[in-house]
Amino acid sequence: MDLAKLRQDAAALLADGRAGLVIGFRERAGACVPAFVTDADQADALVYDDTCIANLAAYLRKPEIRQRRPVALVARPHVMRSLILLKAEHQLQGDDVLVLAVGDDTYHGVLTLAEAERLLNETYADLATDAQVLAEIERLEQMSPEERARFWSEQFAKCTRCYACRAACPMCYCERCIVEKNVPQWISTAAAGHGNYAWNVIRAFHLAGRCIECGACEAACPQGIPLMLLNALLAREARDQFDARPGYDAEAEPVVGSWNKDDDEGFIR
Amino acid sequence: MTQTSTKPDAATGADAAAQPWSPRIVAFVCNWCTYAGADLAGTSRLQYAPNVRIIKLPCTGRIDPLFILKAFEQGADAVLVSGCHPGDCHYTAGNYHARRRWGLFRRLMEFTGIDAKRLFFSWVSAAEGQKFADLINAVTDEVRQAGPFDPTNPARKRPWT
Amino acid sequence: MKILDASKLSDLADTLAGAGYRVVVPVQDGDRVRYAEWSPGATIRTDAFPVNSAKDFLFPRSEVIDRYQLDGDDFTPLEVRPPAPRTVLLAVRPCDAASLAMLDTIFNWDYEDDLYNARRAATTVVPLVCTRADAQCFCTSVGGAPDSSAGADALLHPADGGSRLILEPLTDKGKALVEAAGGALADGKAAPDAPADVPARFDPDKVRAWLADNFEADLWDLLSYACLGCGACAYACPTCHCFDMQDEATRTESVRLRNWDSCGFALFTKHAGGHNPRPDQAARWRNRVMHKFSYIPERFDLVGCTGCGRCARLCPAGMAMLEACTRIEEEARKAPAHES
């Protein structure tokens, strides 16, 4: 990948004022962490590799970041999908964001959102669910409901309710999350038992048909809860049942929130 | 339609702790079709199992998955969601929206360990008093077969310690 | 000198469990290492940093602190007495043991917290001296050390090139533990290994001095851009102790819960009327730094951070206390604080 070109582009965007902020990645003690570049001469700190999993689109909900629009983001294809989906959900205007597009060992240059959408559909139209995640979903589906309940019981028991999963997700942009509403209180606040079950299930469900499977939530979870199993299951169902392809069409209606007369109702008596 | 005593939810309390287990089913129904269907079953003096507690909402489109979670959390053995047939929604499309939501949510429930045998969906119109009575009997029988909802299921609230 | 084979740490855990201790040790759990109650068959991992801190066992993430029974208009308070089992925190990090001094102070400052104190009194702390540190370790910058005995009732020293462990009792609780360990320990000699080399990275006094003059500094914006506002750092932190009270009730019972809370959450300071005195993440992250390096030192003459580096290891956004403090010290060098 042409890192030098990426740095050069980032510097140019800042130098000529096309971007007020470049968000990318830098290296710190052997790990890749988000970088916030405001001056052209800092652009050389930018790096990119496969370990840069954080979905930088999540930063676009922060008011202090939005103040610096247009913002340029280093974005792999999944992150580009997040941006397209944010636009489809009216969270972004087309000119709020520029994309420093990276993917498959290639640097694609600086793209507008519309250009990123075209690139996605031309080059990255078939981003598949991680094979390991799919295999694990299938393994769980072979289990009895009791075994699955036990599996999730153990997983959710780890949850401390730090909400790192929510924070890391660009699609979790609600100003007040359902889990923080207490009149009425739908989800128990205790970081245990039924509260943890309800939180993790509802978090996943609120992303049904919206998750683009970037993996940022699972990577963010300090406790190692396999959140992508839930997300990928719903992504698969949304795809199989409703042909959902979130993040490929900035004009698309939300999957849950629209309907089709011919939707499956074999399960309804 | 005015005899409130025939409403199915008058059956609450049928299984006090001392009595042998009997299915406890929570039904979330829409105001315009299924609730009216239940009312018709009542005014028609149709007999059906007293195991269902009906919660009436304006529309199936108003039924948040959190309601279903809450019912299981608080001790339901099964949940039934029922509304207007496609095309009959009082609000034009609430049931279409709900259908899509359930199509996904029921998969998530199954995947996280709530047996699909405990989640029921149906369309019952205001004219289908008999269908409502038959449905409740069938659902009750099936839940009886499935047995009580496992108190150690992660969805279930356990006593505070 | 009481010694044991390093590979026999699980035997020691077994013996102590047999003697009636709840034994908390770092164990492998999926792809993470965490402090958890010992159960036979678990794999003890002293070579990786646990994702949780020792505070979990003294100040749990959620606990019921009050309970009521409701029957119509009748309202009956029920007694709440959470268990405070005899516990040993075995082979915990010295920075976790050191955090207890801070928690002891906080939970007994203006109010004596019976729940914490009961568990604390029943707890024996046995840290394991660190012979290795990583890039996020900075205990020596905040008054700690890889072989610190702060907060310890006994100390485990790796010895003979990591093949043995020396157990050195320091307090009566520590001596009682050695006694309970019985045959799991042998009398013998071993040469303690050198503790890890953890270079001091900044001076907390200089950080504190800069903080005193720079509440409104532009640097806060820069330092907090990356923060996404979750609670991962606070919940992993051995000294963070903020909690929220929640009442949860049904028609027949009500409980009052004490749950961990974090100043990183926007909701932490949001008023009912909608005003938020800490309106952005810069204000929230500033509070986190201020609390640990200014308010706590001012009030208790302690540094509110033990330099464990967990927050940086676990932060999904790459925030790091060490980096913030070194950056602040750099800034302080550029513009020295006013002498007053």
PDB file of N, CA, C and O in Angstrom, chain A residues 26 28-29 33-34 36 58-59 61-62 64-65 68 157-164 167 176 180 185 188-191 220-224, chain C residues 29 32 34 51 61-62 135-136 224-228 230-232 235 246-248 257 259 265 267 280-282 312 314 316-320 323:
ATOM      1  N   ARG A  26      -2.022   5.951  13.970  1.00  0.00           N
ATOM      2  CA  ARG A  26      -0.599   6.128  14.212  1.00  0.00           C
ATOM      3  C   ARG A  26      -0.127   4.926  15.015  1.00  0.00           C
ATOM      4  O   ARG A  26      -0.960   4.153  15.522  1.00  0.00           O
ATOM      5  N   ARG A  28       1.712   3.394  18.277  1.00  0.00           N
ATOM      6  CA  ARG A  28       2.147   3.717  19.630  1.00  0.00           C
ATOM      7  C   ARG A  28       2.528   2.420  20.326  1.00  0.00           C
ATOM      8  O   ARG A  28       1.681   1.543  20.489  1.00  0.00           O
ATOM      9  N   ALA A  29       3.785   2.331  20.692  1.00  0.00           N
ATOM     10  CA  ALA A  29       4.293   1.153  21.394  1.00  0.00           C
ATOM     11  C   ALA A  29       3.853  -0.145  20.713  1.00  0.00           C
ATOM     12  O   ALA A  29       3.339  -1.058  21.345  1.00  0.00           O
ATOM     13  N   VAL A  33      -3.206   3.005  16.901  1.00  0.00           N
ATOM     14  CA  VAL A  33      -4.268   3.733  17.607  1.00  0.00           C
ATOM     15  C   VAL A  33      -4.739   4.910  16.745  1.00  0.00           C
ATOM     16  O   VAL A  33      -3.993   5.386  15.881  1.00  0.00           O
ATOM     17  N   PRO A  34      -5.952   5.386  16.983  1.00  0.00           N
ATOM     18  CA  PRO A  34      -6.452   6.503  16.176  1.00  0.00           C
ATOM     19  C   PRO A  34      -5.568   7.744  16.306  1.00  0.00           C
ATOM     20  O   PRO A  34      -5.025   8.027  17.377  1.00  0.00           O
ATOM     21  N   PHE A  36      -5.246  11.976  15.245  1.00  0.00           N
ATOM     22  CA  PHE A  36      -6.020  13.158  14.869  1.00  0.00           C
ATOM     23  C   PHE A  36      -5.052  14.215  14.381  1.00  0.00           C
ATOM     24  O   PHE A  36      -4.311  14.791  15.169  1.00  0.00           O
ATOM     25  N   ALA A  58     -17.019   6.293  13.769  1.00  0.00           N
ATOM     26  CA  ALA A  58     -17.667   6.516  15.067  1.00  0.00           C
ATOM     27  C   ALA A  58     -17.388   7.928  15.589  1.00  0.00           C
ATOM     28  O   ALA A  58     -18.170   8.474  16.371  1.00  0.00           O
ATOM     29  N   TYR A  59     -16.260   8.510  15.172  1.00  0.00           N
ATOM     30  CA  TYR A  59     -15.904   9.840  15.679  1.00  0.00           C
ATOM     31  C   TYR A  59     -16.817  10.931  15.144  1.00  0.00           C
ATOM     32  O   TYR A  59     -16.873  12.018  15.701  1.00  0.00           O
ATOM     33  N   ARG A  61     -19.829  11.306  15.361  1.00  0.00           N
ATOM     34  CA  ARG A  61     -20.942  11.735  16.219  1.00  0.00           C
ATOM     35  C   ARG A  61     -20.480  12.719  17.291  1.00  0.00           C
ATOM     36  O   ARG A  61     -21.278  13.336  17.960  1.00  0.00           O
ATOM     37  N   LYS A  62     -19.153  12.856  17.460  1.00  0.00           N
ATOM     38  CA  LYS A  62     -18.655  13.768  18.503  1.00  0.00           C
ATOM     39  C   LYS A  62     -18.773  15.222  18.027  1.00  0.00           C
ATOM     40  O   LYS A  62     -18.233  15.569  16.972  1.00  0.00           O
ATOM     41  N   GLU A  64     -17.283  17.883  18.923  1.00  0.00           N
ATOM     42  CA  GLU A  64     -16.012  18.583  18.723  1.00  0.00           C
ATOM     43  C   GLU A  64     -15.322  18.151  17.423  1.00  0.00           C
ATOM     44  O   GLU A  64     -14.527  18.893  16.850  1.00  0.00           O
ATOM     45  N   ILE A  65     -15.645  16.942  16.955  1.00  0.00           N
ATOM     46  CA  ILE A  65     -15.114  16.495  15.670  1.00  0.00           C
ATOM     47  C   ILE A  65     -15.943  17.123  14.547  1.00  0.00           C
ATOM     48  O   ILE A  65     -15.411  17.616  13.556  1.00  0.00           O
ATOM     49  N   ARG A  68     -15.166  20.447  13.105  1.00  0.00           N
ATOM     50  CA  ARG A  68     -14.028  20.620  12.203  1.00  0.00           C
ATOM     51  C   ARG A  68     -14.324  20.118  10.794  1.00  0.00           C
ATOM     52  O   ARG A  68     -13.416  19.906  10.000  1.00  0.00           O
ATOM     53  N   ALA A 157     -22.147 -13.032  31.201  1.00  0.00           N
ATOM     54  CA  ALA A 157     -21.750 -12.839  32.599  1.00  0.00           C
ATOM     55  C   ALA A 157     -20.506 -11.964  32.699  1.00  0.00           C
ATOM     56  O   ALA A 157     -20.252 -11.329  33.722  1.00  0.00           O
ATOM     57  N   LYS A 158     -19.709 -11.934  31.626  1.00  0.00           N
ATOM     58  CA  LYS A 158     -18.476 -11.147  31.660  1.00  0.00           C
ATOM     59  C   LYS A 158     -18.741  -9.653  31.513  1.00  0.00           C
ATOM     60  O   LYS A 158     -17.882  -8.832  31.823  1.00  0.00           O
ATOM     61  N   CYS A 159     -19.900  -9.311  30.994  1.00  0.00           N
ATOM     62  CA  CYS A 159     -20.164  -7.917  30.603  1.00  0.00           C
ATOM     63  C   CYS A 159     -20.183  -7.013  31.827  1.00  0.00           C
ATOM     64  O   CYS A 159     -20.913  -7.253  32.786  1.00  0.00           O
ATOM     65  N   THR A 160     -19.352  -5.959  31.802  1.00  0.00           N
ATOM     66  CA  THR A 160     -19.318  -5.001  32.918  1.00  0.00           C
ATOM     67  C   THR A 160     -20.198  -3.792  32.639  1.00  0.00           C
ATOM     68  O   THR A 160     -20.261  -2.883  33.449  1.00  0.00           O
ATOM     69  N   ARG A 161     -20.817  -3.777  31.454  1.00  0.00           N
ATOM     70  CA  ARG A 161     -21.651  -2.650  31.028  1.00  0.00           C
ATOM     71  C   ARG A 161     -20.831  -1.361  30.906  1.00  0.00           C
ATOM     72  O   ARG A 161     -21.272  -0.285  31.302  1.00  0.00           O
ATOM     73  N   CYS A 162     -19.632  -1.507  30.341  1.00  0.00           N
ATOM     74  CA  CYS A 162     -18.808  -0.328  30.089  1.00  0.00           C
ATOM     75  C   CYS A 162     -19.246   0.361  28.817  1.00  0.00           C
ATOM     76  O   CYS A 162     -18.867   1.498  28.554  1.00  0.00           O
ATOM     77  N   TYR A 163     -20.017  -0.335  28.004  1.00  0.00           N
ATOM     78  CA  TYR A 163     -20.558   0.203  26.753  1.00  0.00           C
ATOM     79  C   TYR A 163     -19.486   0.601  25.745  1.00  0.00           C
ATOM     80  O   TYR A 163     -19.687   1.493  24.932  1.00  0.00           O
ATOM     81  N   ALA A 164     -18.341  -0.074  25.814  1.00  0.00           N
ATOM     82  CA  ALA A 164     -17.304   0.150  24.806  1.00  0.00           C
ATOM     83  C   ALA A 164     -17.806  -0.300  23.435  1.00  0.00           C
ATOM     84  O   ALA A 164     -17.485   0.308  22.411  1.00  0.00           O
ATOM     85  N   ALA A 167     -19.826   2.517  22.115  1.00  0.00           N
ATOM     86  CA  ALA A 167     -18.999   3.676  21.799  1.00  0.00           C
ATOM     87  C   ALA A 167     -18.221   3.455  20.505  1.00  0.00           C
ATOM     88  O   ALA A 167     -18.003   4.382  19.726  1.00  0.00           O
ATOM     89  N   ARG A 176     -29.330   9.564  23.592  1.00  0.00           N
ATOM     90  CA  ARG A 176     -29.581   8.824  24.825  1.00  0.00           C
ATOM     91  C   ARG A 176     -29.992   7.412  24.446  1.00  0.00           C
ATOM     92  O   ARG A 176     -31.021   7.200  23.820  1.00  0.00           O
ATOM     93  N   GLU A 180     -30.176   3.617  28.864  1.00  0.00           N
ATOM     94  CA  GLU A 180     -30.070   4.688  29.859  1.00  0.00           C
ATOM     95  C   GLU A 180     -31.410   5.329  30.155  1.00  0.00           C
ATOM     96  O   GLU A 180     -31.484   6.299  30.901  1.00  0.00           O
ATOM     97  N   GLN A 185     -38.034   1.653  32.978  1.00  0.00           N
ATOM     98  CA  GLN A 185     -36.729   1.030  32.826  1.00  0.00           C
ATOM     99  C   GLN A 185     -36.898  -0.329  32.154  1.00  0.00           C
ATOM    100  O   GLN A 185     -37.421  -1.258  32.747  1.00  0.00           O
ATOM    101  N   SER A 188     -32.397  -3.787  33.036  1.00  0.00           N
ATOM    102  CA  SER A 188     -31.838  -3.664  34.383  1.00  0.00           C
ATOM    103  C   SER A 188     -30.424  -3.099  34.319  1.00  0.00           C
ATOM    104  O   SER A 188     -29.636  -3.461  33.450  1.00  0.00           O
ATOM    105  N   THR A 189     -30.110  -2.215  35.257  1.00  0.00           N
ATOM    106  CA  THR A 189     -28.793  -1.579  35.265  1.00  0.00           C
ATOM    107  C   THR A 189     -27.718  -2.466  35.865  1.00  0.00           C
ATOM    108  O   THR A 189     -26.535  -2.177  35.712  1.00  0.00           O
ATOM    109  N   ALA A 190     -28.110  -3.505  36.582  1.00  0.00           N
ATOM    110  CA  ALA A 190     -27.108  -4.361  37.227  1.00  0.00           C
ATOM    111  C   ALA A 190     -26.287  -5.082  36.163  1.00  0.00           C
ATOM    112  O   ALA A 190     -26.844  -5.641  35.222  1.00  0.00           O
ATOM    113  N   ALA A 191     -24.978  -5.025  36.317  1.00  0.00           N
ATOM    114  CA  ALA A 191     -24.098  -5.679  35.343  1.00  0.00           C
ATOM    115  C   ALA A 191     -24.069  -7.172  35.623  1.00  0.00           C
ATOM    116  O   ALA A 191     -23.056  -7.733  36.024  1.00  0.00           O
ATOM    117  N   ALA A 220     -13.485  -3.856  20.559  1.00  0.00           N
ATOM    118  CA  ALA A 220     -13.491  -2.900  21.668  1.00  0.00           C
ATOM    119  C   ALA A 220     -13.790  -3.560  22.997  1.00  0.00           C
ATOM    120  O   ALA A 220     -13.401  -3.046  24.043  1.00  0.00           O
ATOM    121  N   CYS A 221     -14.474  -4.689  22.982  1.00  0.00           N
ATOM    122  CA  CYS A 221     -14.930  -5.291  24.236  1.00  0.00           C
ATOM    123  C   CYS A 221     -13.733  -5.725  25.083  1.00  0.00           C
ATOM    124  O   CYS A 221     -12.993  -6.629  24.701  1.00  0.00           O
ATOM    125  N   PRO A 222     -13.543  -5.112  26.251  1.00  0.00           N
ATOM    126  CA  PRO A 222     -12.399  -5.494  27.074  1.00  0.00           C
ATOM    127  C   PRO A 222     -12.502  -6.926  27.577  1.00  0.00           C
ATOM    128  O   PRO A 222     -11.497  -7.535  27.918  1.00  0.00           O
ATOM    129  N   GLN A 223     -13.726  -7.440  27.624  1.00  0.00           N
ATOM    130  CA  GLN A 223     -13.941  -8.759  28.213  1.00  0.00           C
ATOM    131  C   GLN A 223     -13.908  -9.881  27.187  1.00  0.00           C
ATOM    132  O   GLN A 223     -14.028 -11.047  27.542  1.00  0.00           O
ATOM    133  N   GLY A 224     -13.841  -9.540  25.907  1.00  0.00           N
ATOM    134  CA  GLY A 224     -13.760 -10.579  24.884  1.00  0.00           C
ATOM    135  C   GLY A 224     -15.067 -11.312  24.625  1.00  0.00           C
ATOM    136  O   GLY A 224     -15.064 -12.496  24.294  1.00  0.00           O
TER     137      GLY A 224
ATOM    138  N   ASP C  29      -9.193 -17.212  30.578  1.00  0.00           N
ATOM    139  CA  ASP C  29     -10.635 -17.306  30.359  1.00  0.00           C
ATOM    140  C   ASP C  29     -10.889 -16.942  28.903  1.00  0.00           C
ATOM    141  O   ASP C  29     -10.839 -15.776  28.532  1.00  0.00           O
ATOM    142  N   ARG C  32      -8.779 -14.215  27.039  1.00  0.00           N
ATOM    143  CA  ARG C  32      -8.353 -13.194  27.990  1.00  0.00           C
ATOM    144  C   ARG C  32      -7.793 -13.848  29.249  1.00  0.00           C
ATOM    145  O   ARG C  32      -8.058 -15.009  29.525  1.00  0.00           O
ATOM    146  N   ARG C  34      -8.003 -13.146  33.308  1.00  0.00           N
ATOM    147  CA  ARG C  34      -8.700 -12.304  34.287  1.00  0.00           C
ATOM    148  C   ARG C  34      -8.539 -12.852  35.696  1.00  0.00           C
ATOM    149  O   ARG C  34      -8.309 -14.056  35.874  1.00  0.00           O
ATOM    150  N   VAL C  51      -7.494  -8.512  32.528  1.00  0.00           N
ATOM    151  CA  VAL C  51      -8.336  -7.420  32.035  1.00  0.00           C
ATOM    152  C   VAL C  51      -9.083  -6.710  33.159  1.00  0.00           C
ATOM    153  O   VAL C  51      -9.497  -5.565  32.995  1.00  0.00           O
ATOM    154  N   ARG C  61     -18.942  -4.816  40.587  1.00  0.00           N
ATOM    155  CA  ARG C  61     -19.494  -3.895  39.588  1.00  0.00           C
ATOM    156  C   ARG C  61     -20.963  -3.576  39.837  1.00  0.00           C
ATOM    157  O   ARG C  61     -21.434  -2.509  39.467  1.00  0.00           O
ATOM    158  N   SER C  62     -21.677  -4.487  40.428  1.00  0.00           N
ATOM    159  CA  SER C  62     -23.067  -4.231  40.810  1.00  0.00           C
ATOM    160  C   SER C  62     -23.334  -4.969  42.108  1.00  0.00           C
ATOM    161  O   SER C  62     -22.959  -6.132  42.232  1.00  0.00           O
ATOM    162  N   ALA C 135       5.113  -1.837  27.639  1.00  0.00           N
ATOM    163  CA  ALA C 135       5.252  -0.423  27.296  1.00  0.00           C
ATOM    164  C   ALA C 135       4.241   0.467  28.010  1.00  0.00           C
ATOM    165  O   ALA C 135       4.416   1.680  28.066  1.00  0.00           O
ATOM    166  N   GLN C 136       3.168  -0.128  28.549  1.00  0.00           N
ATOM    167  CA  GLN C 136       2.168   0.690  29.234  1.00  0.00           C
ATOM    168  C   GLN C 136       2.357   0.735  30.747  1.00  0.00           C
ATOM    169  O   GLN C 136       1.625   1.423  31.445  1.00  0.00           O
ATOM    170  N   SER C 224      -8.132  14.665  24.058  1.00  0.00           N
ATOM    171  CA  SER C 224      -9.369  13.886  24.202  1.00  0.00           C
ATOM    172  C   SER C 224     -10.070  13.585  22.878  1.00  0.00           C
ATOM    173  O   SER C 224     -11.108  12.946  22.885  1.00  0.00           O
ATOM    174  N   TYR C 225      -9.497  14.044  21.764  1.00  0.00           N
ATOM    175  CA  TYR C 225     -10.139  13.753  20.481  1.00  0.00           C
ATOM    176  C   TYR C 225     -10.490  12.274  20.345  1.00  0.00           C
ATOM    177  O   TYR C 225     -11.549  11.905  19.865  1.00  0.00           O
ATOM    178  N   ALA C 226      -9.563  11.412  20.724  1.00  0.00           N
ATOM    179  CA  ALA C 226      -9.739   9.979  20.474  1.00  0.00           C
ATOM    180  C   ALA C 226     -10.790   9.339  21.371  1.00  0.00           C
ATOM    181  O   ALA C 226     -11.312   8.277  21.054  1.00  0.00           O
ATOM    182  N   CYS C 227     -11.105   9.986  22.503  1.00  0.00           N
ATOM    183  CA  CYS C 227     -11.985   9.338  23.492  1.00  0.00           C
ATOM    184  C   CYS C 227     -13.403   9.229  22.953  1.00  0.00           C
ATOM    185  O   CYS C 227     -13.991  10.202  22.496  1.00  0.00           O
ATOM    186  N   LEU C 228     -13.952   8.014  23.014  1.00  0.00           N
ATOM    187  CA  LEU C 228     -15.299   7.773  22.512  1.00  0.00           C
ATOM    188  C   LEU C 228     -16.336   7.747  23.632  1.00  0.00           C
ATOM    189  O   LEU C 228     -17.508   7.513  23.393  1.00  0.00           O
ATOM    190  N   CYS C 230     -16.679   5.721  26.516  1.00  0.00           N
ATOM    191  CA  CYS C 230     -17.183   4.507  27.159  1.00  0.00           C
ATOM    192  C   CYS C 230     -16.588   4.408  28.560  1.00  0.00           C
ATOM    193  O   CYS C 230     -15.893   5.302  29.015  1.00  0.00           O
ATOM    194  N   GLY C 231     -16.863   3.336  29.242  1.00  0.00           N
ATOM    195  CA  GLY C 231     -16.375   3.186  30.602  1.00  0.00           C
ATOM    196  C   GLY C 231     -15.275   2.152  30.728  1.00  0.00           C
ATOM    197  O   GLY C 231     -14.954   1.715  31.832  1.00  0.00           O
ATOM    198  N   ALA C 232     -14.683   1.754  29.615  1.00  0.00           N
ATOM    199  CA  ALA C 232     -13.698   0.662  29.661  1.00  0.00           C
ATOM    200  C   ALA C 232     -12.540   0.998  30.591  1.00  0.00           C
ATOM    201  O   ALA C 232     -12.101   0.162  31.383  1.00  0.00           O
ATOM    202  N   TYR C 235     -13.662   1.081  34.372  1.00  0.00           N
ATOM    203  CA  TYR C 235     -14.059  -0.211  34.920  1.00  0.00           C
ATOM    204  C   TYR C 235     -12.859  -1.152  35.066  1.00  0.00           C
ATOM    205  O   TYR C 235     -12.879  -2.059  35.894  1.00  0.00           O
ATOM    206  N   GLN C 246     -29.190   2.942  41.756  1.00  0.00           N
ATOM    207  CA  GLN C 246     -30.384   2.727  40.948  1.00  0.00           C
ATOM    208  C   GLN C 246     -31.383   1.932  41.777  1.00  0.00           C
ATOM    209  O   GLN C 246     -31.007   0.969  42.451  1.00  0.00           O
ATOM    210  N   ASP C 247     -32.633   2.326  41.722  1.00  0.00           N
ATOM    211  CA  ASP C 247     -33.688   1.537  42.354  1.00  0.00           C
ATOM    212  C   ASP C 247     -34.387   0.741  41.274  1.00  0.00           C
ATOM    213  O   ASP C 247     -34.734   1.283  40.226  1.00  0.00           O
ATOM    214  N   GLU C 248     -34.556  -0.528  41.511  1.00  0.00           N
ATOM    215  CA  GLU C 248     -35.307  -1.348  40.570  1.00  0.00           C
ATOM    216  C   GLU C 248     -36.392  -2.069  41.345  1.00  0.00           C
ATOM    217  O   GLU C 248     -36.116  -2.760  42.319  1.00  0.00           O
ATOM    218  N   LEU C 257     -29.562  -0.653  44.010  1.00  0.00           N
ATOM    219  CA  LEU C 257     -28.323  -1.205  43.472  1.00  0.00           C
ATOM    220  C   LEU C 257     -27.226  -0.150  43.498  1.00  0.00           C
ATOM    221  O   LEU C 257     -27.487   1.042  43.302  1.00  0.00           O
ATOM    222  N   ASN C 259     -24.048   0.446  41.284  1.00  0.00           N
ATOM    223  CA  ASN C 259     -23.356   0.018  40.058  1.00  0.00           C
ATOM    224  C   ASN C 259     -22.157   0.925  39.813  1.00  0.00           C
ATOM    225  O   ASN C 259     -22.221   2.121  40.080  1.00  0.00           O
ATOM    226  N   PHE C 265     -18.630   8.859  30.851  1.00  0.00           N
ATOM    227  CA  PHE C 265     -19.969   8.861  30.248  1.00  0.00           C
ATOM    228  C   PHE C 265     -20.541  10.269  30.246  1.00  0.00           C
ATOM    229  O   PHE C 265     -20.443  10.986  31.248  1.00  0.00           O
ATOM    230  N   LEU C 267     -23.525  10.956  30.510  1.00  0.00           N
ATOM    231  CA  LEU C 267     -24.628  10.977  31.474  1.00  0.00           C
ATOM    232  C   LEU C 267     -24.168  11.223  32.911  1.00  0.00           C
ATOM    233  O   LEU C 267     -24.961  11.559  33.779  1.00  0.00           O
ATOM    234  N   ASP C 280     -18.467  18.225  26.967  1.00  0.00           N
ATOM    235  CA  ASP C 280     -17.838  17.445  25.900  1.00  0.00           C
ATOM    236  C   ASP C 280     -16.804  16.482  26.484  1.00  0.00           C
ATOM    237  O   ASP C 280     -16.497  16.510  27.672  1.00  0.00           O
ATOM    238  N   GLN C 281     -16.271  15.635  25.600  1.00  0.00           N
ATOM    239  CA  GLN C 281     -15.355  14.601  26.060  1.00  0.00           C
ATOM    240  C   GLN C 281     -14.073  15.213  26.610  1.00  0.00           C
ATOM    241  O   GLN C 281     -13.433  14.628  27.477  1.00  0.00           O
ATOM    242  N   ALA C 282     -13.721  16.405  26.141  1.00  0.00           N
ATOM    243  CA  ALA C 282     -12.525  17.057  26.665  1.00  0.00           C
ATOM    244  C   ALA C 282     -12.710  17.357  28.148  1.00  0.00           C
ATOM    245  O   ALA C 282     -11.819  17.104  28.972  1.00  0.00           O
ATOM    246  N   ALA C 312      -4.903   1.923  29.171  1.00  0.00           N
ATOM    247  CA  ALA C 312      -4.338   2.068  27.822  1.00  0.00           C
ATOM    248  C   ALA C 312      -4.410   0.745  27.062  1.00  0.00           C
ATOM    249  O   ALA C 312      -4.672   0.724  25.861  1.00  0.00           O
ATOM    250  N   LEU C 314      -6.631  -1.533  27.312  1.00  0.00           N
ATOM    251  CA  LEU C 314      -7.997  -1.925  26.973  1.00  0.00           C
ATOM    252  C   LEU C 314      -8.771  -0.876  26.196  1.00  0.00           C
ATOM    253  O   LEU C 314      -9.831  -1.157  25.668  1.00  0.00           O
ATOM    254  N   PRO C 316     -10.458   1.048  23.512  1.00  0.00           N
ATOM    255  CA  PRO C 316     -10.657   0.778  22.092  1.00  0.00           C
ATOM    256  C   PRO C 316     -10.241   1.960  21.218  1.00  0.00           C
ATOM    257  O   PRO C 316     -10.173   1.837  19.999  1.00  0.00           O
ATOM    258  N   ALA C 317      -9.978   3.108  21.830  1.00  0.00           N
ATOM    259  CA  ALA C 317      -9.686   4.305  21.049  1.00  0.00           C
ATOM    260  C   ALA C 317      -8.244   4.763  21.214  1.00  0.00           C
ATOM    261  O   ALA C 317      -7.860   5.799  20.678  1.00  0.00           O
ATOM    262  N   GLY C 318      -7.451   4.009  21.962  1.00  0.00           N
ATOM    263  CA  GLY C 318      -6.038   4.356  22.084  1.00  0.00           C
ATOM    264  C   GLY C 318      -5.739   5.469  23.061  1.00  0.00           C
ATOM    265  O   GLY C 318      -4.673   6.083  23.004  1.00  0.00           O
ATOM    266  N   MET C 319      -6.684   5.760  23.976  1.00  0.00           N
ATOM    267  CA  MET C 319      -6.373   6.746  25.016  1.00  0.00           C
ATOM    268  C   MET C 319      -5.413   6.093  26.004  1.00  0.00           C
ATOM    269  O   MET C 319      -5.469   4.900  26.241  1.00  0.00           O
ATOM    270  N   ALA C 320      -4.521   6.895  26.603  1.00  0.00           N
ATOM    271  CA  ALA C 320      -3.568   6.323  27.550  1.00  0.00           C
ATOM    272  C   ALA C 320      -3.167   7.363  28.576  1.00  0.00           C
ATOM    273  O   ALA C 320      -2.761   8.457  28.230  1.00  0.00           O
ATOM    274  N   GLU C 323       0.506   8.391  28.299  1.00  0.00           N
ATOM    275  CA  GLU C 323       0.767   9.324  27.213  1.00  0.00           C
ATOM    276  C   GLU C 323       0.268  10.720  27.578  1.00  0.00           C
ATOM    277  O   GLU C 323       0.943  11.729  27.313  1.00  0.00           O
TER     278      GLU C 323
END
